[in-house]
Coordinates of C-alpha atoms and ligand atoms in Angstrom, one line a residue:
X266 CA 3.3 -7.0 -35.3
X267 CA 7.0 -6.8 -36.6
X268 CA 9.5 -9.0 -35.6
X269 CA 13.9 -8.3 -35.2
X270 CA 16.6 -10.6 -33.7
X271 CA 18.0 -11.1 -30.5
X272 CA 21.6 -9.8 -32.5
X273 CA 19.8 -6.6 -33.4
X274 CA 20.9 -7.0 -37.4
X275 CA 17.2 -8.2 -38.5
X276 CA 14.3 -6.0 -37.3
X277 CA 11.1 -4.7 -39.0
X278 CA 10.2 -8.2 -40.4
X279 CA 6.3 -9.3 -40.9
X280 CA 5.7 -12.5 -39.1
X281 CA 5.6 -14.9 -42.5
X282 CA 9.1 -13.8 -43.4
X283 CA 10.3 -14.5 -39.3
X284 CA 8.7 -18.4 -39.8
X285 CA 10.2 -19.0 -43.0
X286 CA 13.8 -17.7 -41.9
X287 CA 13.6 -19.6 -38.6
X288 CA 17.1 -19.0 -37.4
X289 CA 17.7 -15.1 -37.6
X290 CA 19.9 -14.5 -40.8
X291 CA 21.9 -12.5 -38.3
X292 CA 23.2 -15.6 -36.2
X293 CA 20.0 -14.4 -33.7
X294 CA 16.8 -15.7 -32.4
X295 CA 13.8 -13.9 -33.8
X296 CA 11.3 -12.1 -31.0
X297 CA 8.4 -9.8 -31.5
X298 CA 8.7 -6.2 -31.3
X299 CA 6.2 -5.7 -28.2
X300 CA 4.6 -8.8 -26.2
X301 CA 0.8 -8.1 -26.2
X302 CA -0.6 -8.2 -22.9
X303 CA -4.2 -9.2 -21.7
X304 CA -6.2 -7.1 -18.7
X305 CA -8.2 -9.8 -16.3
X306 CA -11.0 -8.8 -17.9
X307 CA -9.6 -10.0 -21.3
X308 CA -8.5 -13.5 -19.8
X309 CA -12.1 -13.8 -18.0
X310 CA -13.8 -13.3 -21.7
X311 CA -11.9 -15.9 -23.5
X312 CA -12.1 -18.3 -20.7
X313 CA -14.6 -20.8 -22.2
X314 CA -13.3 -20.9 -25.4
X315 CA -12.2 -23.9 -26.9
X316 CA -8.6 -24.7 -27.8
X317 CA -9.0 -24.0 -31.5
X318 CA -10.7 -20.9 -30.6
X319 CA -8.3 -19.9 -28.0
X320 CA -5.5 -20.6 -30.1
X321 CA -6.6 -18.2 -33.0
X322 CA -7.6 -15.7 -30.3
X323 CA -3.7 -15.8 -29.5
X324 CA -2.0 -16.4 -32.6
X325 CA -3.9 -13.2 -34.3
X326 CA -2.5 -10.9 -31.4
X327 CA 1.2 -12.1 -33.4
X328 CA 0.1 -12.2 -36.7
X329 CA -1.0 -9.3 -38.9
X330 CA -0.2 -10.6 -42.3
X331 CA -2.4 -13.8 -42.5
X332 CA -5.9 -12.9 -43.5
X333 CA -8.1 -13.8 -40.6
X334 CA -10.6 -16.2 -42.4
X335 CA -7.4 -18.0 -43.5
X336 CA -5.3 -18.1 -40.1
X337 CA -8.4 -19.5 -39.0
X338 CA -8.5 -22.9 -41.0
X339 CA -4.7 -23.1 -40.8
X340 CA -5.5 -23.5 -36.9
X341 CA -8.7 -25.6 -37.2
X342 CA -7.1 -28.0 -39.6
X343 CA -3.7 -27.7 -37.3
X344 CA -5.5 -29.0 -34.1
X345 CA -8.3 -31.9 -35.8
X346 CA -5.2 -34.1 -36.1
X347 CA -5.6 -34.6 -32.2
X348 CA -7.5 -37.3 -30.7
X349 CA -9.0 -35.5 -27.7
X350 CA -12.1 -33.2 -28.1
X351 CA -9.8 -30.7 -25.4
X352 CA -6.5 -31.1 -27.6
X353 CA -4.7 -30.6 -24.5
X354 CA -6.6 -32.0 -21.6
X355 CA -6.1 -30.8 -17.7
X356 CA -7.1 -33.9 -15.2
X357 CA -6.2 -33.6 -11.6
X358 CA -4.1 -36.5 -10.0
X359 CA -3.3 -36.6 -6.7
X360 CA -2.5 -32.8 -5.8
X361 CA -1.6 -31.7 -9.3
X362 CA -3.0 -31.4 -12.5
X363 CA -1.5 -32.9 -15.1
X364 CA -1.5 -31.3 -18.8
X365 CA -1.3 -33.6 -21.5
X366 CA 0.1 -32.6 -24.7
X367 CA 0.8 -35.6 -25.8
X368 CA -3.1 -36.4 -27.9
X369 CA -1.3 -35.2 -31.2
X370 CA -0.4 -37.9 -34.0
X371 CA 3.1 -38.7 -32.5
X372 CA 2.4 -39.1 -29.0
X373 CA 4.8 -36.1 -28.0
X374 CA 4.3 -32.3 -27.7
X375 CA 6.1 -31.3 -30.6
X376 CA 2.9 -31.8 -31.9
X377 CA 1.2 -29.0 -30.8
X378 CA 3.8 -26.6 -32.6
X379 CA 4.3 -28.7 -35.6
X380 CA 1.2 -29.4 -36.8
X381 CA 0.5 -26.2 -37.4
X382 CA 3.9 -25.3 -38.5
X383 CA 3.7 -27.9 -41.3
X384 CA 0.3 -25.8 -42.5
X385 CA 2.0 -22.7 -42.1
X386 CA 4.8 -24.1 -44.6
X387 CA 2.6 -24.9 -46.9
X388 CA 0.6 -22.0 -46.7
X389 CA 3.1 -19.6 -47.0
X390 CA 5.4 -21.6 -49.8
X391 CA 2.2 -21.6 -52.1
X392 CA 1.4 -18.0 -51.2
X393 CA 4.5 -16.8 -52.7
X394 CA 5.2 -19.5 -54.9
X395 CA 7.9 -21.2 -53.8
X396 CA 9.4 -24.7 -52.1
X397 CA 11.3 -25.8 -49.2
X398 CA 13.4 -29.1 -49.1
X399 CA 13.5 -29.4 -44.9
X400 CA 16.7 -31.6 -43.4
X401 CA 16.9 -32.0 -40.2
X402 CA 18.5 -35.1 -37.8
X403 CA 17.0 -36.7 -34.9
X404 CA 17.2 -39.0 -31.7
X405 CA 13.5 -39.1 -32.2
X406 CA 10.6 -37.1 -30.6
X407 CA 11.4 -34.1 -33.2
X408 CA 11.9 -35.8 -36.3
X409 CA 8.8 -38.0 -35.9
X410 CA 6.8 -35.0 -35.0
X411 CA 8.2 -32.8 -38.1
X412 CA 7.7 -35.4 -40.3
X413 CA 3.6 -36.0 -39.5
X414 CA 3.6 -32.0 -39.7
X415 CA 4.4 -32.3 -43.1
X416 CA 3.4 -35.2 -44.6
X417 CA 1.6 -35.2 -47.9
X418 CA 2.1 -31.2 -47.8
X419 CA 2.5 -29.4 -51.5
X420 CA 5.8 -27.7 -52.2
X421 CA 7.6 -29.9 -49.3
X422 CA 9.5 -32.6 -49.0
X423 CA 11.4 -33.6 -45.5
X424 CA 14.6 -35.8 -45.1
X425 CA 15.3 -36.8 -41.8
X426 CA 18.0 -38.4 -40.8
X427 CA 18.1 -40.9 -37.4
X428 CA 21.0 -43.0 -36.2
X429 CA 20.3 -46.6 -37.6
X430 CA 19.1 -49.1 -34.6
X431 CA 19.5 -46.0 -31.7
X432 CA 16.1 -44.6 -31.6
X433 CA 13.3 -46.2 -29.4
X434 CA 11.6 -48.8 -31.7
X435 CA 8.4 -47.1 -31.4
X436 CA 10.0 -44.0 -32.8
X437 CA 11.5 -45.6 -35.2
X438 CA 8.0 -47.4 -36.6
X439 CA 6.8 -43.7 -36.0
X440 CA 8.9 -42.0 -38.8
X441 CA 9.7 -45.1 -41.4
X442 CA 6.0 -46.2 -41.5
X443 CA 4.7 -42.7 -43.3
X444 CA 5.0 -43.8 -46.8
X445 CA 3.9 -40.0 -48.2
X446 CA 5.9 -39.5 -51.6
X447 CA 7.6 -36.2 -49.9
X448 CA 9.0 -37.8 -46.7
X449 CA 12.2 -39.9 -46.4
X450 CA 14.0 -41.6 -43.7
X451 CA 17.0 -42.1 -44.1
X452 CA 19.1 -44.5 -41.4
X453 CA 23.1 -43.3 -41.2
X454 CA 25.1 -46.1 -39.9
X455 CA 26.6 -44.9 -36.7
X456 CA 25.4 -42.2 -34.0
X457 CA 23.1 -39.4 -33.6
X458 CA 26.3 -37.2 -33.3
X459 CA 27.1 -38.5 -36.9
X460 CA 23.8 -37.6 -38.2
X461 CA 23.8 -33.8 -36.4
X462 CA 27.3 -33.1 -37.8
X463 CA 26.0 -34.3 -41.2
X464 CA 23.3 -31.8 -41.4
X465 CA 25.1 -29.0 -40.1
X466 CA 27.8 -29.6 -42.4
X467 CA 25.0 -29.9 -45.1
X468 CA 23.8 -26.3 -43.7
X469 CA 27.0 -24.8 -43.5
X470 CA 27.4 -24.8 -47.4
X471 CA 25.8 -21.8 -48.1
X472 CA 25.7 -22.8 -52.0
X473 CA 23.8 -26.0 -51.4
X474 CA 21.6 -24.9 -49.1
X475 CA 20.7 -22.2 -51.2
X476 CA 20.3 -24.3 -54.8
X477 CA 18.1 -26.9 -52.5
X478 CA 15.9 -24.5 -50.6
X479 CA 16.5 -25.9 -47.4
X480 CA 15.1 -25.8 -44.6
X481 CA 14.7 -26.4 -40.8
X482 CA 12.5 -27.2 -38.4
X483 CA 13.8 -26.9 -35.5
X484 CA 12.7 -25.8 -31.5
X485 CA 14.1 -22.2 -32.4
X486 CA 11.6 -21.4 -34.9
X487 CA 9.0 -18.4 -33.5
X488 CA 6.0 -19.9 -35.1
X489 CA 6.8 -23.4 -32.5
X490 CA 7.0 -21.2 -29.4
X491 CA 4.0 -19.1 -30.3
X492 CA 2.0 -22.2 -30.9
X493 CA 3.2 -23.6 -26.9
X494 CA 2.0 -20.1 -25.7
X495 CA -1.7 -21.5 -26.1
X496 CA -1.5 -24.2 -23.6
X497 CA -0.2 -22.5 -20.8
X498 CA -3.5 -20.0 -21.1
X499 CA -6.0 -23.1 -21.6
X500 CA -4.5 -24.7 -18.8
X501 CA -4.1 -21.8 -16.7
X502 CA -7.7 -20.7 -17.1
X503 CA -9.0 -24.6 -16.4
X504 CA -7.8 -24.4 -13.7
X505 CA -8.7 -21.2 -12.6
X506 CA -12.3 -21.9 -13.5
X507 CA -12.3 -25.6 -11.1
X508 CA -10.7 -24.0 -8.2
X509 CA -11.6 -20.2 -8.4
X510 CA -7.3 -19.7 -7.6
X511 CA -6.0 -16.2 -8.2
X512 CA -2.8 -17.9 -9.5
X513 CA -1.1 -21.0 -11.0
X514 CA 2.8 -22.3 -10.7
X515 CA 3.8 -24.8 -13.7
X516 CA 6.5 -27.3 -13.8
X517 CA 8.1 -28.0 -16.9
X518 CA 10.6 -31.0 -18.1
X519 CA 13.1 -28.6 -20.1
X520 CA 15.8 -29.5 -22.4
X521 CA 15.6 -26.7 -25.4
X522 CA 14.4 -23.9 -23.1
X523 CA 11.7 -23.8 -25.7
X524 CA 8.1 -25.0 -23.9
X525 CA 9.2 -23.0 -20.5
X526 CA 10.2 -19.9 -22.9
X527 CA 6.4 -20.3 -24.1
X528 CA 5.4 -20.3 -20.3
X529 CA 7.5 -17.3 -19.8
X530 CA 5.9 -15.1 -22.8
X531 CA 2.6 -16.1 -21.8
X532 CA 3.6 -14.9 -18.2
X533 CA 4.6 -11.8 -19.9
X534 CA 1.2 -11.4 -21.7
X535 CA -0.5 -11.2 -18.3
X536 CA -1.4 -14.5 -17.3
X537 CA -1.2 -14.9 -13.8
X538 CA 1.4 -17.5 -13.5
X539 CA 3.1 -17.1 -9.9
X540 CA 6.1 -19.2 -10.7
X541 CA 7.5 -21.4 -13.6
X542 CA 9.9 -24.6 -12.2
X543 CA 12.2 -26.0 -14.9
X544 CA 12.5 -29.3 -14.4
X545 CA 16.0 -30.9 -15.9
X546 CA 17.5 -34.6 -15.7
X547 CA 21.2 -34.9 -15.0
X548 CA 22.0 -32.6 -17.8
X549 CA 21.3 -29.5 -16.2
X550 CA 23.0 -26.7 -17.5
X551 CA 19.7 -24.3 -16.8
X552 CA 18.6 -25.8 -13.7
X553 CA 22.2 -25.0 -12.4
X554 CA 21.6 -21.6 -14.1
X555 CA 18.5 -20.7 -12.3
X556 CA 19.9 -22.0 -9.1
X557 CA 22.9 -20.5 -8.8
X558 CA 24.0 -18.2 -12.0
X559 CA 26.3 -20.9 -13.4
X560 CA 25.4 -21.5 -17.4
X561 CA 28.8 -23.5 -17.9
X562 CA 28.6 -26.1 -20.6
X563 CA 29.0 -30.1 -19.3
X564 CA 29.4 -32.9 -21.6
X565 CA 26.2 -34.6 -22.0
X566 CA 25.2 -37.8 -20.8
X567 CA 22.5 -40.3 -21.8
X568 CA 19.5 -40.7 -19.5
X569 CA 16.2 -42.4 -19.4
X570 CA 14.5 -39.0 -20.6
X571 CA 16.7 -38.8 -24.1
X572 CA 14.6 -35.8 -25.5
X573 CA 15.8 -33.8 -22.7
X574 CA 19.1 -34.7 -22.8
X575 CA 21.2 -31.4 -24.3
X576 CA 23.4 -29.4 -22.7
X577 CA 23.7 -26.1 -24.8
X578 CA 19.4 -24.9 -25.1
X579 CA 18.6 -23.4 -28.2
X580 CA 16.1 -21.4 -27.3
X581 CA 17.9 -19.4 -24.2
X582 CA 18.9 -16.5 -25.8
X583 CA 15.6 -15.6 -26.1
X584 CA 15.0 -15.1 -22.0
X585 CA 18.8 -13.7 -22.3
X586 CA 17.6 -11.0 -24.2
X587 CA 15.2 -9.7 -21.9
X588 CA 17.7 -10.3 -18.9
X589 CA 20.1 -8.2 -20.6
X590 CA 17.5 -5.8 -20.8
X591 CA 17.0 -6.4 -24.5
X592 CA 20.5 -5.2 -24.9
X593 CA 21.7 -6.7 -28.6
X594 CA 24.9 -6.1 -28.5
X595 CA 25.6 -7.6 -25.3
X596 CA 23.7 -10.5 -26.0
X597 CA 26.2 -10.8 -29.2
X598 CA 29.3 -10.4 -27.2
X599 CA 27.9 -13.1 -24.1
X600 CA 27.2 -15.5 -27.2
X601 CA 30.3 -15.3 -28.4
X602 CA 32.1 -14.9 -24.6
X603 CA 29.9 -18.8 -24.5
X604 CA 31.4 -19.9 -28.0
X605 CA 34.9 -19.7 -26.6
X606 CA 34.7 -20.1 -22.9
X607 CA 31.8 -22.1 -22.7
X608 CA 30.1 -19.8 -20.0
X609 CA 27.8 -16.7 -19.6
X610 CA 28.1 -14.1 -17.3
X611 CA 25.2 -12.9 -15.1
X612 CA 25.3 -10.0 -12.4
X613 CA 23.8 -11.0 -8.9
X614 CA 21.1 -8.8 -9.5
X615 CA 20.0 -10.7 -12.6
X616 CA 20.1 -13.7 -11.1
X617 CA 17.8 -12.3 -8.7
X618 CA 15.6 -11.3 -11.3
X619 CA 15.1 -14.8 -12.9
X620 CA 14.4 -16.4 -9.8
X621 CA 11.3 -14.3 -9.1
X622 CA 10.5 -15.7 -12.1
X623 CA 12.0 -19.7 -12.4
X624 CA 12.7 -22.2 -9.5
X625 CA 14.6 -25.1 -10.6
X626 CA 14.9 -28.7 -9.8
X627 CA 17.6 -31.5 -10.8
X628 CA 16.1 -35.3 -11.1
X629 CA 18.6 -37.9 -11.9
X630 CA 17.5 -41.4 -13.4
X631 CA 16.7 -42.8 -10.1
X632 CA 14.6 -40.2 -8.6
X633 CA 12.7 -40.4 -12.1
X634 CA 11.8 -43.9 -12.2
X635 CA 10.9 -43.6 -8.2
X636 CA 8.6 -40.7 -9.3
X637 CA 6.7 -43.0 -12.0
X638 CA 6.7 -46.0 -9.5
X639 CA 4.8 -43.8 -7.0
X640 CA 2.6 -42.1 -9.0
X641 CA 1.1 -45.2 -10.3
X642 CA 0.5 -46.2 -6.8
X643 CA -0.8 -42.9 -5.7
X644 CA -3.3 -42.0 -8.6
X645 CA -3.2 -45.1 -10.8
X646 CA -1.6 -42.3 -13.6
X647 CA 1.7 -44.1 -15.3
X648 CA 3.9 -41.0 -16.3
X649 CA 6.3 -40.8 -19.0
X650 CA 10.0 -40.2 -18.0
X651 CA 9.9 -36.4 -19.2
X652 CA 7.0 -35.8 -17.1
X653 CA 8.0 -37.3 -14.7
X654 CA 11.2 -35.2 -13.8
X655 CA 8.2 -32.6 -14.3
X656 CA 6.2 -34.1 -11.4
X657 CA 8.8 -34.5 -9.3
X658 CA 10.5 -31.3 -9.3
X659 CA 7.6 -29.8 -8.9
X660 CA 6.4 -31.3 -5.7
X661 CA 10.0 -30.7 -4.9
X662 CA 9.6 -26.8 -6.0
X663 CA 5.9 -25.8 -5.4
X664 CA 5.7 -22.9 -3.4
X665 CA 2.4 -24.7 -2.1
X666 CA -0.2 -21.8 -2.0
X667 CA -1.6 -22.2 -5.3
X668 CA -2.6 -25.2 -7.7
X669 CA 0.3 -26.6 -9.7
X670 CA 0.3 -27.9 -12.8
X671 CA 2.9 -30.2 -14.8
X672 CA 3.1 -30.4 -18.6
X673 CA 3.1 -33.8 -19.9
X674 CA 5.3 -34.1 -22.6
X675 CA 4.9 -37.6 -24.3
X676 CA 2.7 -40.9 -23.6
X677 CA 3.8 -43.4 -20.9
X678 CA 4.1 -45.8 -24.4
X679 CA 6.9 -44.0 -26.3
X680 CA 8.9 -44.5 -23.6
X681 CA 7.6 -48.0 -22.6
X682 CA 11.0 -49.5 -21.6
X683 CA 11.6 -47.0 -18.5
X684 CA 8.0 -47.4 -17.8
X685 CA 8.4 -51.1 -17.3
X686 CA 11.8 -50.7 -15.4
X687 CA 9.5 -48.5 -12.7
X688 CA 6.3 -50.1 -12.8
X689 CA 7.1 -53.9 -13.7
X690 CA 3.9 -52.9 -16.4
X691 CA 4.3 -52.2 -20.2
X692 CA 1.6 -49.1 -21.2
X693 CA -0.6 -50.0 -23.6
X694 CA -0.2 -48.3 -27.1
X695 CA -3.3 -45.8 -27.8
X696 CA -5.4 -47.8 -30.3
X697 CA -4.2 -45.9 -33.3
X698 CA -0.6 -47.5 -32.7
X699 CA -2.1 -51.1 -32.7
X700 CA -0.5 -53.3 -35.6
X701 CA 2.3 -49.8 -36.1
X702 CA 4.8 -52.7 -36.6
X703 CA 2.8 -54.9 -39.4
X704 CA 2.7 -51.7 -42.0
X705 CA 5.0 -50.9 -45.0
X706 CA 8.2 -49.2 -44.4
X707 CA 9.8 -46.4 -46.6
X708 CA 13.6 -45.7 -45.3
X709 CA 17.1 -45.7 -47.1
X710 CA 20.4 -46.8 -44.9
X711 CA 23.4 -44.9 -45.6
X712 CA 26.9 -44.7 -44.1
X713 CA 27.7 -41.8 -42.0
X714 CA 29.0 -40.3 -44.8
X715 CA 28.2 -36.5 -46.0
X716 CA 28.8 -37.4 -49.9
X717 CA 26.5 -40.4 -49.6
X718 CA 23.7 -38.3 -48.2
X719 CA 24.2 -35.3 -50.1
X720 CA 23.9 -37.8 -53.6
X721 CA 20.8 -38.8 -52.3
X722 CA 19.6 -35.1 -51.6
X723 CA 20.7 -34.3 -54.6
X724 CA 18.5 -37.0 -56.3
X725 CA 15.1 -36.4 -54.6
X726 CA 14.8 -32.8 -53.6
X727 CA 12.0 -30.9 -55.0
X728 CA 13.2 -28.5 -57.5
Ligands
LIG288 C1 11.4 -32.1 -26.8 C2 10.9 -32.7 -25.5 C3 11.1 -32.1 -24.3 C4 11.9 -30.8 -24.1 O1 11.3 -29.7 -24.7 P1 12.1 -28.3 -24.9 O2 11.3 -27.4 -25.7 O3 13.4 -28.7 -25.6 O4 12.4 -27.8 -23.6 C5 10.5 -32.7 -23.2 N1 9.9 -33.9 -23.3 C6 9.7 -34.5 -24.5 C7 8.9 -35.7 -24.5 C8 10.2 -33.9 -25.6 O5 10.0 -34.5 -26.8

């Protein structure tokens, strides 16, 4: 399998060279040249295979240039960091099933892609030699997740920068409690705003990023979507197998576009999934999209569901591209028409198009914490906030003549204060969490000041 951008400048690339470029040297999101696709009879046969299994069985349909033996481990080893025998268990409450991806090391289900990007890193760095100093800033979920990817990992080392005092305290314990000599926090006096414009300004200087091997990790990198394409066939086929149902819907909290984009290639592949609802909170440029053709940035605004709150997603231009009937040169010119004008034009016919495809829901703060509230009353199931913009847009959404299933995106306890604001209850931290706050800290605090962290870099990077 070869891979090209969306921009149509990079094609022909093996699929090592399209995880270690991560953004498209082009300006471009990378895609595969063909999406494999799966008769019934395939999806019956690998039906009762674990995740692990199931996961390899995927990933080697993308990936021609990892020796099978050795893509193998890389998964097994990826997915033994998670606490549930399943990985990413499918329970019914009420009249959904809920599927939790949130059993990884960070509570969250940037897990499932990261862990095994992390061992892809490191694989692939050693294979050819080489090393990779990855920056990246955070309001949480992703850096935590990125930095328990690649902890302890040869030929890495991670700085991650988070606005001092302004992520959730578990988070926070999360990232400044791994100790590993390659990972550094490093807490910039001011916003998360300050710390983004830091690291793209960082990025930006070709030079340095260069000298420094940097790197990235984030949602746009192929390896992390390919990775989410997994659980949309393990829960699909569950489900299948409990209620003998032709078809599935999912509902999915979006901010990135990344997880639904994973539900919409494994839709491509030739899973019976009968609809996909994209679930947003109050910043809900693709709900508004998928509802009515308007992609017009908004500022955005801070809600009880901060991972989701982002305004321009990443990941779209990869559904763009086969809207645009994998036209790269429009694609370049609506990217640019978006830089400058701040929206995207769409014909009423492709507007048509995605919405045999996507339904969409908005749920603002209110309806979210209602939705946890009576949930827990229901089923006795405490949702997190993500989810539960997930839950409810789906029940909102469902077209009701098949089973529905919502991703859950993070535990009820990493976002404990919204959970007590719905329920009047604090969740309980899983026992691996328990004394999180007693351990020894590694961070650095630093104003929000690009010389100051680029001293530091220049200090501690791997060379
Ligand atoms: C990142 C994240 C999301 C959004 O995922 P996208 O891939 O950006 O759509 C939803 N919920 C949680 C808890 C997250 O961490």
């Amino acid at each position: 399998m070869k891979y090209r951008s969306t921009r149509g400048q990079v094609r022909g690339i093996p699929f090592s060279e399209a995880v270690m470029m991560g953004l498209a040297d082009d300006g471009g999101l990378l895609l595969p040249e063909s999406i494999p696709t799966l008769s019934a009879d395939e999806l019956k046969q690998i039906a009762d295979l674990p995740y692990p299994q199931l996961a390899l069985n995927i990933l080697s349909r993308y990936i021609d240039d990892i020796p099978h033996a050795e893509l193998k481990e890389l998964v097994e080893r990826s997915y033994s960091t998670f606490e549930h025998p399943d990985v990413t268990p499918v329970i019914a409450k009420g009249d959904v099933y809920i599927l939790e991806l949130f059993h990884g090391p960070t509570l969250a289900f940037k897990d499932v892609a990261l862990q095994l990007l992390g061992n892809l890193f490191e694989y692939l760095l050693a294979k050819s030699n080489a090393h990779m100093n990855i920056i990246g800033a955070t309001s949480g979920d992703t850096g935590s997740a990125a930095i328990y990817g690649v902890r302890g990992k040869q030929g890495i080392n991670i700085f991650i920068l988070h606005p001092k005092g302004k992520v959730s305290p578990i988070q926070e314990l999360q990232m400044t409690t791994v100790t590993d000599d390659n990972v550094f926090n490093i807490a910039i006096e001011g916003t998360f705003d300050d710390a983004q414009a830091i690291v793209k300004e960082i990025f930006g200087d070709l030079d340095y990023k260069q000298k420094h091997a940097l790197g990235a990790v984030n949602s746009i990198n192929w390896a992390r979507v390919l990775a989410q394409v997994v659980y949309y066939f393990y829960a699909c086929l569950q489900v299948q197998k409990l209620t003998g149902a032709k078809e599935v819907e999912f509902s999915v909290p979006t901010g990135n576009f990344g997880d639904i984009f994973a539900g919409f290639i494994a839709m491509q592949m030739g899973l019976p999934i009968k609809k996909l609802i994209l679930a947003t909170n109050g910043n809900n440029i693709l709900s508004r999209f998928v509802t009515k053709g308007d992609y017009s940035a908004a500022e955005v605004h801070h809600s009880l569901s901060p991972s989701m709150d982002i305004q321009v997603a990443s990941n779209f231009e990869r559904y763009l591209f086969y809207l645009y009937g994998e036209d790269s040169a429009r694609i370049t010119a609506a990217m640019k028409t978006f830089q400058t004008d701040g929206m995207l034009p769409v014909s009423s016919e492709e507007l048509t198009q995605t919405q045999q495809i996507f339904s969409a829901a908005t749920i603002d703060d209110e309806e979210t914490l209602k939705t946890i509230g009576a949930f827990s009353k229901e089923t006795g199931y405490t949702l997190d906030p993500h989810t539960a913009i997930g839950v409810a847009a789906g029940k909102q959404m469902r077209t009701g003549s098949c089973p529905l299933i919502c991703l859950a995106t993070a535990h009820p306890a990493k976002f404990g204060a919204a959970v007590k604001q719905a329920t009047g209850d604090n969740p309980t931290l899983p026992p691996a969490f328990e004394g999180i706050d007693r351990l020894e800290r590694k961070l650095e605090t630093m104003p929000a000041d690009i010389e100051a962290v680029k001293q530091y870099l220049d200090r501690h990077v791997l060379t």
